[in-house]
Phi, psi and omega in degrees: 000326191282333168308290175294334173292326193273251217322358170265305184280012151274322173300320151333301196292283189332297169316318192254331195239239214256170134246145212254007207299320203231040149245045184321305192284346176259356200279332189286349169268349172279297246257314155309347184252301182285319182315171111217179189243120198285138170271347203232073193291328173281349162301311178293341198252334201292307202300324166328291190297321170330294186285011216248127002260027166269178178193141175278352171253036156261119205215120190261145206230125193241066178286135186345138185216021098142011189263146170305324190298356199211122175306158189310310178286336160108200215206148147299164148222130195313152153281352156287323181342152191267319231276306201280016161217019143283118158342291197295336200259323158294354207241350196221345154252155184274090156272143179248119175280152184214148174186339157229003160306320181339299150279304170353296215284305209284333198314334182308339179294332187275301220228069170288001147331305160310317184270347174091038193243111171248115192221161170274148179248145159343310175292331213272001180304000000 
């Protein structure tokens, strides 16, 4: 299942932000640090829509650049972070906004359907 959740979130990610096509290993390290599993996922999405366009699952993914300052797989970063209201540092680094991928993404365990895949999910065990 974990193969397939990082290939759904890198195609996503690809389609919408960068592509990520031939970064598995770090979109499986976005997906380990950012994912969770919603207990209440349409509770989560209504609140998403509420909140739109702030959100309470938004969240910046500070991906690798090959610079010391930034781990091999790359990092979260606080929405406070000072870094994020420098010009020069937002403007030359590769952040991946992340915000309703979060859940979304895990939801697929339930419903592999989502993936075009027909299988039983994870409850139907």
């Amino acid at each position: 299942g974990g193969k397939a959740l990082t290939n759904y979130l890198k195609e996503l990610l690809s389609f919408r932000y960068l592509n990520l096509n031939d970064e598995t290993v770090v979109v499986n390290a976005v997906k380990e640090r950012t994912c969770f599993v919603s207990p209440t996922f349409s509770a989560h999405l209504d609140a998403l829509k509420a909140s739109f366009p702030a959100s309470p699952f938004r969240l910046n993914y500070l991906l690798p650049d090959n610079s010391p300052e930034i781990p091999k797989l790359g990092t979260v970063i606080d929405a406070d972070d000072p870094r994020l209201r420098d010009p020069a540092f937002t403007s030359s680094a590769p952040i991946l906004p992340l915000n309703h991928e979060r859940f979304t993404i895990p939801e697929a365990l339930f419903r592999p359907i989502d993936l075009g895949l027909d299988a039983v999910g994870v409850s139907g065990l």
